[in-house]
Amino acid sequence: MDNKFDQRIVSALAYFSIFFLPVIFPLIVWIIAKYRGFNEVRKNAVKAFWSQIFPLLYMIAIFVIIGAANMQNLAHLGGLFSILAAFALLLALVLLVYNVAMGIAVLLGRKPQDHHQEF
């Protein structure tokens, strides 16, 4: 990856990997970019990794909470699970849109702080 365009492609693929190899591909890019010294690619891979793994961590937390609540009170467990699962789906959708938007922004050579408008 000698030029900036190649680095932008790899960074964008880290975000777009939510469709074909979520979590694993950004992790691989993160590790390789760290050892090769590609700081911009590494930063994007880290963002893509955490934005793709966060819904999984949230669902694990939900199952742990539900499992702990199952021992004590069964009356409101279904409603609690439904609310937490609906929030998880909403979170996953928001992070999907985020990954697509960031992938497009990286391909176009834009950074999030470049979107300021002058009035």
Coordinates of C-alpha atoms in Angstrom, one line a residue:
M1 CA 0.0 0.0 0.0
D2 CA 2.2 2.7 -1.2
N3 CA -0.3 5.4 -2.1
K4 CA -3.1 7.0 -0.3
F5 CA -5.7 5.6 -2.7
D6 CA -4.8 2.0 -1.7
Q7 CA -5.0 3.0 2.0
R8 CA -8.4 4.5 1.4
I9 CA -9.6 1.3 -0.3
V10 CA -8.5 -0.9 2.6
S11 CA -10.0 1.5 5.2
A12 CA -13.3 1.5 3.3
L13 CA -13.3 -2.3 3.1
A14 CA -12.8 -2.4 6.9
Y15 CA -16.1 -0.5 7.2
F16 CA -17.9 -2.4 4.4
S17 CA -16.8 -5.7 5.9
I18 CA -19.9 -5.6 8.0
F19 CA -21.6 -7.2 5.0
F20 CA -19.1 -10.0 4.3
L21 CA -16.7 -10.6 7.3
P22 CA -17.7 -8.4 10.2
V23 CA -15.3 -8.0 13.1
I24 CA -12.7 -10.4 11.7
F25 CA -11.7 -8.3 8.7
P26 CA -11.3 -5.0 10.6
L27 CA -9.3 -6.9 13.2
I28 CA -6.9 -8.3 10.6
V29 CA -6.5 -4.9 9.0
W30 CA -5.9 -3.3 12.4
I31 CA -3.1 -5.7 13.2
I32 CA -1.5 -5.5 9.8
A33 CA -1.7 -1.7 9.6
K34 CA -0.3 -1.4 13.1
Y35 CA 2.8 -3.3 12.2
R36 CA 3.2 -1.7 8.8
G37 CA 2.9 1.9 10.2
F38 CA -0.3 2.9 8.3
N39 CA -1.8 5.1 11.0
E40 CA -4.8 6.3 9.1
V41 CA -5.8 2.8 8.1
R42 CA -5.2 1.6 11.6
K43 CA -7.5 4.3 13.0
N44 CA -10.3 3.5 10.6
A45 CA -9.9 -0.3 11.2
V46 CA -10.2 0.3 15.0
K47 CA -13.4 2.4 14.5
A48 CA -14.8 -0.3 12.2
F49 CA -13.9 -3.1 14.6
W50 CA -15.6 -1.5 17.6
S51 CA -18.6 -0.4 15.7
Q52 CA -19.1 -3.9 14.4
I53 CA -18.4 -5.8 17.7
F54 CA -20.5 -3.5 19.9
P55 CA -23.9 -5.0 19.1
L56 CA -22.5 -8.5 19.8
L57 CA -21.2 -7.3 23.2
Y58 CA -24.6 -5.7 23.9
M59 CA -26.4 -9.0 23.1
I60 CA -24.1 -11.0 25.4
A61 CA -24.8 -8.5 28.2
I62 CA -28.5 -8.8 27.6
F63 CA -28.3 -12.6 27.9
V64 CA -26.3 -12.3 31.1
I65 CA -28.8 -9.9 32.6
I66 CA -31.7 -12.1 31.5
G67 CA -30.0 -15.1 32.9
A68 CA -29.4 -13.4 36.2
A69 CA -33.0 -12.1 36.3
N70 CA -34.3 -15.6 35.5
M71 CA -33.1 -16.8 38.8
Q72 CA -35.1 -14.3 40.8
N73 CA -38.2 -13.1 38.9
L74 CA -40.0 -14.6 35.9
A75 CA -43.0 -12.3 35.8
H76 CA -41.5 -9.4 33.7
L77 CA -38.8 -11.3 31.9
G78 CA -40.5 -11.4 28.5
G79 CA -41.2 -7.7 28.4
L80 CA -37.7 -6.8 29.5
F81 CA -36.2 -9.1 26.9
S82 CA -38.4 -7.6 24.2
I83 CA -37.4 -4.1 25.0
L84 CA -33.7 -4.9 25.2
A85 CA -33.8 -6.9 22.0
A86 CA -35.7 -4.1 20.2
F87 CA -33.0 -1.6 21.3
A88 CA -30.3 -4.1 20.1
L89 CA -31.9 -4.2 16.7
L90 CA -32.1 -0.4 16.5
L91 CA -28.5 -0.1 17.7
A92 CA -27.4 -2.7 15.0
L93 CA -29.2 -0.7 12.3
V94 CA -27.7 2.6 13.4
L95 CA -24.2 1.1 13.4
L96 CA -24.8 -0.5 10.0
V97 CA -25.7 2.9 8.5
Y98 CA -22.6 4.4 10.3
N99 CA -20.3 1.8 8.8
V100 CA -21.7 2.4 5.3
A101 CA -21.5 6.1 5.7
M102 CA -17.9 6.0 7.0
G103 CA -16.9 3.6 4.2
I104 CA -18.3 6.0 1.6
A105 CA -16.7 9.0 3.3
V106 CA -13.3 7.2 3.4
L107 CA -13.5 6.3 -0.3
L108 CA -14.3 9.9 -1.2
G109 CA -11.3 11.1 0.9
R110 CA -13.4 12.9 3.5
K111 CA -13.0 12.8 7.2
P112 CA -15.9 13.4 9.6
Q113 CA -14.5 16.8 10.7
D114 CA -14.4 18.0 7.1
H115 CA -18.2 18.4 7.0
H116 CA -18.3 21.8 8.5
Q117 CA -20.4 24.4 6.6
E118 CA -19.7 28.1 6.6
F119 CA -22.6 30.4 7.1

